[in-house]
Amino acid sequence: AVNGSRLWQSLMDMAQIGATPKGGVCRLALTDLDKQSRDLFARWCEEAGCTISVDKMGNIFARRAGRDDSLPPIIMGSHLDSQPTGGKYDGVYGVLAGLEVVRSLNDMGYVTEAPVEVAVWTNEEGSRFAPAMVASGVFAGVFDLEYGLSRADLDGKTMGEELARIGYAGDQEVGGRKVGAYFEAHIEQGPILEAEGKTIGVVTDCQGQRWYEITFTGQEAHAGPTPMTRRKDALLGAARVVDAVNRIGLKYGPAACATVGLMQIHPNSRNVIPGRVFFTVDFRHPKDEILAAMDAELRAAVEEIASGIGLESDFKQIWYYAPIQFDADCVKAVRNGVERTGYSFRDIISGAGHDACYLSKVAPTGMVFIPCIDGISHNEIEETTPEWSTAGCEVLLHAVLERANA
Amino acid sequence: AVNGSRLWQSLMDMAQIGATPKGGVCRLALTDLDKQSRDLFARWCEEAGCTISVDKMGNIFARRAGRDDSLPPIIMGSHLDSQPTGGKYDGVYGVLAGLEVVRSLNDMGYVTEAPVEVAVWTNEEGSRFAPAMVASGVFAGVFDLEYGLSRADLDGKTMGEELARIGYAGDQEVGGRKVGAYFEAHIEQGPILEAEGKTIGVVTDCQGQRWYEITFTGQEAHAGPTPMTRRKDALLGAARVVDAVNRIGLKYGPAACATVGLMQIHPNSRNVIPGRVFFTVDFRHPKDEILAAMDAELRAAVEEIASGIGLESDFKQIWYYAPIQFDADCVKAVRNGVERTGYSFRDIISGAGHDACYLSKVAPTGMVFIPCIDGISHNEIEETTPEWSTAGCEVLLHAVLERANA
Ligand SMILES: NC(=O)NCCC(=O)O
Ligand SMILES: NC(=O)NCCC(=O)O
């Protein structure tokens, strides 16, 4: 029903933009490379007969008209931005599987009742601009436009400035329109499907997240003549929090995840006791009350560690969303799709956040997962197979058709 | 005997170059700002009637002729480069106190038996290029020229390239000439003199140092769907080493110092488990056998921590020098200088490394310390007083005269 090799070829073509030596991509949100990937996507969609629009958060919508074009659209989508050392499939797969659905409908000359759209959401990764999924969050009314456009990278450049610079500050209002349903296909980014030999994950839930920014300020001093007992070493404090974060993750495991992914040391000189350290914490759990318990333990640990060393601590939770349950009918549409195609499957909870999480606030939403090798993602070696890629796209097609013709 | 206010004014003038908002300087070795400070120093020396020469490591020598100019020179000196957030006195004080000695001799119309030189040593700090004191080390034959010129910063630029770029790749051979004696004046950079109310530190010894570079390699993976037990988190490993380094420092205290000052996290993204971390360790102790014990504990800790997490570890000791005893006659010349001037003093062991440490390998060497406020150095708020500054310069003058006329 879909052309799997065309989809695979498109994935490989897109992966040329920002390709890295180890087979991955570096295509940070709103860089020149992000612009190139958007331009290529838009060209492909126009070639497939779609109409393109861009909203004020730079979200792109490629629309294939329905028989009754006044019906709310069924939207498929994901993102084209990547981590600094990201993979070829994270996000891109969901966008290009959506495009392949459109191309397949064209091949069949099939007209859906409702219009069908393929969406590219801006800055899903949250790597260059925190938090993640910020533009789908604005679409869903979780954040206001001003908040979205003012998110800044570590150099102080804002999303608003960078959208204008690359020519993707669109004129459409962000969100505020009715969406018939939203479906996102994605690689699992974890090890479960592959380990259990299942081809499709029917995503029922997504775990909740809390992100933090912590700055410890101590006192810069000379590493040589400054006695150990007179020091206020900000890196020592940050290091102890890294260990505490790991302990909290293990304590609330196996479902809990706890990570310090980013740290900036000041002045970062071999013979200077670090005077200031900025770092982030990422907590996840499928149960909101456990996430709250992890939060309480982190706050206590940070306070104890900082006061033990005599550091000033600036502690901010910068992002939170509670665990999400996807729409029962959309989950069923995905399951029906799997049953029609006959692939092996299991229900699964998403460990990563996805634009689908925010879309679920304003539209019935479902997700389709396919396996990735060794569960590795956010890594240049991220890999999946053409067979899995085709399977996920077929399931996506069926789910979309069920809703577009409902 | 010396013009303390002229010295202070020169310190303030030099501090304009690379001045930072908090009253310090950022004048990393071989940057454009380093060049500006060198140019200003050279101009001042020429105005004072000195002859300037520059060697292949960029070390500058400003020479004031002696009555018998064939005698080996008495050299005073220190450095003009700074930490990224450094102070106005670290290094600069020793250079400009040397210049003030020359200016005072001029004022008095005094001709010394042996010639007197003021030296500026390249890249003493070891912040932009590791290790510290590399150019005085080449002068002393501890390192060869090729090693010195090939030291690279974190962007891969070498000292040789950068010396050429700023026009300070001189034509003189590095070292290999006889030095009558070497005296370096410096702020203490520690709390002892001020706490005990002493104006002058007669430096008898300098503690030994070991510097390390460690790279932990684990596996980048997604912070969300990657179970805690499957992770190979390079930052967790580095954090545990930071804590171990601190424990080792405290264990061998109060004289031991142990610091992680620099850390680079890869890819440094909030929702990616760090796959690689590079960091440094700085160990110091006045006793070589204790430094060796600290070394052994570090090696054991790094191995245990890395294997506990499943990280690959690349461990290098990149710098080592044993504790140093300064020349008894030069120490005595400094003590005689203090006695003549009547300032309060105590003998002291240097906690920081100084170019004097390497000069002591090829010349009778002594050092003069003056207090700094709260013992703070390698910090923009580093401070001393005009009175202390004048006192140290007077003692330097007397020590130099004793040796130049010996
Ligand atoms: N799917 C994905 O990699 N999302 C990035 C946001 C997150 O860290 O959950
Ligand atoms: N004096 C001084 O700050 N030297 C830098 C080299 C060291 O760290 O000891």
mmCIF file of C-alpha atoms in Angstrom, chain B residues 167-282:
data_model
loop_
_atom_site.group_PDB
_atom_site.id
_atom_site.type_symbol
_atom_site.label_atom_id
_atom_site.label_comp_id
_atom_site.label_asym_id
_atom_site.label_seq_id
_atom_site.Cartn_x
_atom_site.Cartn_y
_atom_site.Cartn_z
ATOM 1 C CA GLY B 167 54.773 38.828 16.007
ATOM 2 C CA TYR B 168 56.547 37.427 19.048
ATOM 3 C CA ALA B 169 58.310 34.423 17.518
ATOM 4 C CA GLY B 170 61.761 35.845 18.229
ATOM 5 C CA ASP B 171 65.051 34.808 16.705
ATOM 6 C CA GLN B 172 67.122 34.217 19.857
ATOM 7 C CA GLU B 173 67.858 30.654 20.941
ATOM 8 C CA VAL B 174 65.891 29.730 24.064
ATOM 9 C CA GLY B 175 68.133 29.553 27.126
ATOM 10 C CA GLY B 176 71.600 28.044 26.907
ATOM 11 C CA ARG B 177 73.209 31.146 28.359
ATOM 12 C CA LYS B 178 74.580 31.702 31.822
ATOM 13 C CA VAL B 179 72.321 33.503 34.310
ATOM 14 C CA GLY B 180 73.920 35.075 37.389
ATOM 15 C CA ALA B 181 70.769 34.801 39.452
ATOM 16 C CA TYR B 182 67.000 34.939 38.959
ATOM 17 C CA PHE B 183 64.590 36.776 41.271
ATOM 18 C CA GLU B 184 60.826 36.774 40.921
ATOM 19 C CA ALA B 185 58.479 38.960 42.938
ATOM 20 C CA HIS B 186 54.866 37.772 43.108
ATOM 21 C CA ILE B 187 51.681 38.100 45.092
ATOM 22 C CA GLU B 188 51.358 35.159 47.466
ATOM 23 C CA GLN B 189 48.034 33.972 45.959
ATOM 24 C CA GLY B 190 47.260 32.349 49.310
ATOM 25 C CA PRO B 191 46.084 33.527 52.732
ATOM 26 C CA ILE B 192 49.122 33.070 54.993
ATOM 27 C CA LEU B 193 50.973 36.426 54.939
ATOM 28 C CA GLU B 194 47.852 38.526 55.369
ATOM 29 C CA ALA B 195 46.516 36.271 58.135
ATOM 30 C CA GLU B 196 49.796 36.548 60.043
ATOM 31 C CA GLY B 197 50.240 40.247 59.371
ATOM 32 C CA LYS B 198 53.544 39.845 57.509
ATOM 33 C CA THR B 199 54.490 42.136 54.625
ATOM 34 C CA ILE B 200 57.070 39.934 52.914
ATOM 35 C CA GLY B 201 57.261 36.199 52.253
ATOM 36 C CA VAL B 202 60.796 34.879 51.789
ATOM 37 C CA VAL B 203 60.076 31.924 49.517
ATOM 38 C CA THR B 204 62.219 28.924 50.404
ATOM 39 C CA ASP B 205 60.424 26.150 48.509
ATOM 40 C CA CYS B 206 57.743 25.518 45.939
ATOM 41 C CA GLN B 207 55.420 22.545 46.188
ATOM 42 C CA GLY B 208 55.436 19.903 43.460
ATOM 43 C CA GLN B 209 52.668 19.422 40.925
ATOM 44 C CA ARG B 210 51.092 16.704 38.830
ATOM 45 C CA TRP B 211 48.589 17.517 36.113
ATOM 46 C CA TYR B 212 46.369 14.928 34.421
ATOM 47 C CA GLU B 213 44.070 14.741 31.425
ATOM 48 C CA ILE B 214 41.315 12.154 31.574
ATOM 49 C CA THR B 215 38.800 11.238 28.886
ATOM 50 C CA PHE B 216 35.892 8.967 29.744
ATOM 51 C CA THR B 217 33.990 7.473 26.820
ATOM 52 C CA GLY B 218 30.605 5.851 27.355
ATOM 53 C CA GLN B 219 27.647 5.875 25.004
ATOM 54 C CA GLU B 220 25.416 8.756 23.996
ATOM 55 C CA ALA B 221 21.786 7.808 24.313
ATOM 56 C CA HIS B 222 18.383 9.385 24.831
ATOM 57 C CA ALA B 223 17.713 10.628 28.365
ATOM 58 C CA GLY B 224 14.073 9.511 28.133
ATOM 59 C CA PRO B 225 13.723 5.923 26.951
ATOM 60 C CA THR B 226 17.140 4.594 28.031
ATOM 61 C CA PRO B 227 16.803 2.641 31.304
ATOM 62 C CA MET B 228 19.213 3.665 34.083
ATOM 63 C CA THR B 229 20.759 0.208 34.143
ATOM 64 C CA ARG B 230 21.657 0.276 30.413
ATOM 65 C CA ARG B 231 23.511 3.577 30.571
ATOM 66 C CA LYS B 232 27.162 4.316 30.109
ATOM 67 C CA ASP B 233 27.099 7.882 31.361
ATOM 68 C CA ALA B 234 30.508 9.507 30.942
ATOM 69 C CA LEU B 235 29.514 12.526 33.053
ATOM 70 C CA LEU B 236 28.495 10.298 35.955
ATOM 71 C CA GLY B 237 32.009 8.862 35.850
ATOM 72 C CA ALA B 238 33.654 12.273 35.679
ATOM 73 C CA ALA B 239 31.472 13.529 38.537
ATOM 74 C CA ARG B 240 32.557 10.657 40.734
ATOM 75 C CA VAL B 241 36.201 11.418 39.956
ATOM 76 C CA VAL B 242 35.640 15.071 40.949
ATOM 77 C CA ASP B 243 34.409 13.843 44.310
ATOM 78 C CA ALA B 244 37.323 11.387 44.634
ATOM 79 C CA VAL B 245 39.844 14.129 43.803
ATOM 80 C CA ASN B 246 38.375 16.257 46.568
ATOM 81 C CA ARG B 247 38.536 13.337 49.003
ATOM 82 C CA ILE B 248 42.200 12.717 48.124
ATOM 83 C CA GLY B 249 42.999 16.407 48.661
ATOM 84 C CA LEU B 250 41.368 16.416 52.079
ATOM 85 C CA LYS B 251 42.965 13.118 53.075
ATOM 86 C CA TYR B 252 46.512 14.368 52.472
ATOM 87 C CA GLY B 253 45.749 17.870 53.810
ATOM 88 C CA PRO B 254 46.261 20.437 55.121
ATOM 89 C CA ALA B 255 49.161 20.917 52.686
ATOM 90 C CA ALA B 256 47.642 18.938 49.798
ATOM 91 C CA CYS B 257 45.654 20.582 47.020
ATOM 92 C CA ALA B 258 43.523 18.669 44.518
ATOM 93 C CA THR B 259 41.382 20.320 41.876
ATOM 94 C CA VAL B 260 39.311 19.566 38.790
ATOM 95 C CA GLY B 261 39.248 22.946 37.051
ATOM 96 C CA LEU B 262 38.317 22.088 33.473
ATOM 97 C CA MET B 263 35.651 19.798 32.048
ATOM 98 C CA GLN B 264 34.172 19.434 28.568
ATOM 99 C CA ILE B 265 30.996 17.427 28.112
ATOM 100 C CA HIS B 266 30.026 15.866 24.799
ATOM 101 C CA PRO B 267 27.546 16.426 23.199
ATOM 102 C CA ASN B 268 26.373 18.664 26.098
ATOM 103 C CA SER B 269 22.662 18.523 25.375
ATOM 104 C CA ARG B 270 20.010 18.441 28.107
ATOM 105 C CA ASN B 271 18.288 15.263 26.961
ATOM 106 C CA VAL B 272 21.314 13.248 25.870
ATOM 107 C CA ILE B 273 23.259 10.969 28.207
ATOM 108 C CA PRO B 274 26.817 12.320 27.865
ATOM 109 C CA GLY B 275 28.898 10.000 25.715
ATOM 110 C CA ARG B 276 32.287 11.573 26.340
ATOM 111 C CA VAL B 277 33.796 13.818 28.984
ATOM 112 C CA PHE B 278 37.290 15.332 29.004
ATOM 113 C CA PHE B 279 38.565 16.747 32.268
ATOM 114 C CA THR B 280 41.750 17.656 34.093
ATOM 115 C CA VAL B 281 43.159 17.055 37.551
ATOM 116 C CA ASP B 282 45.695 19.287 39.349
#
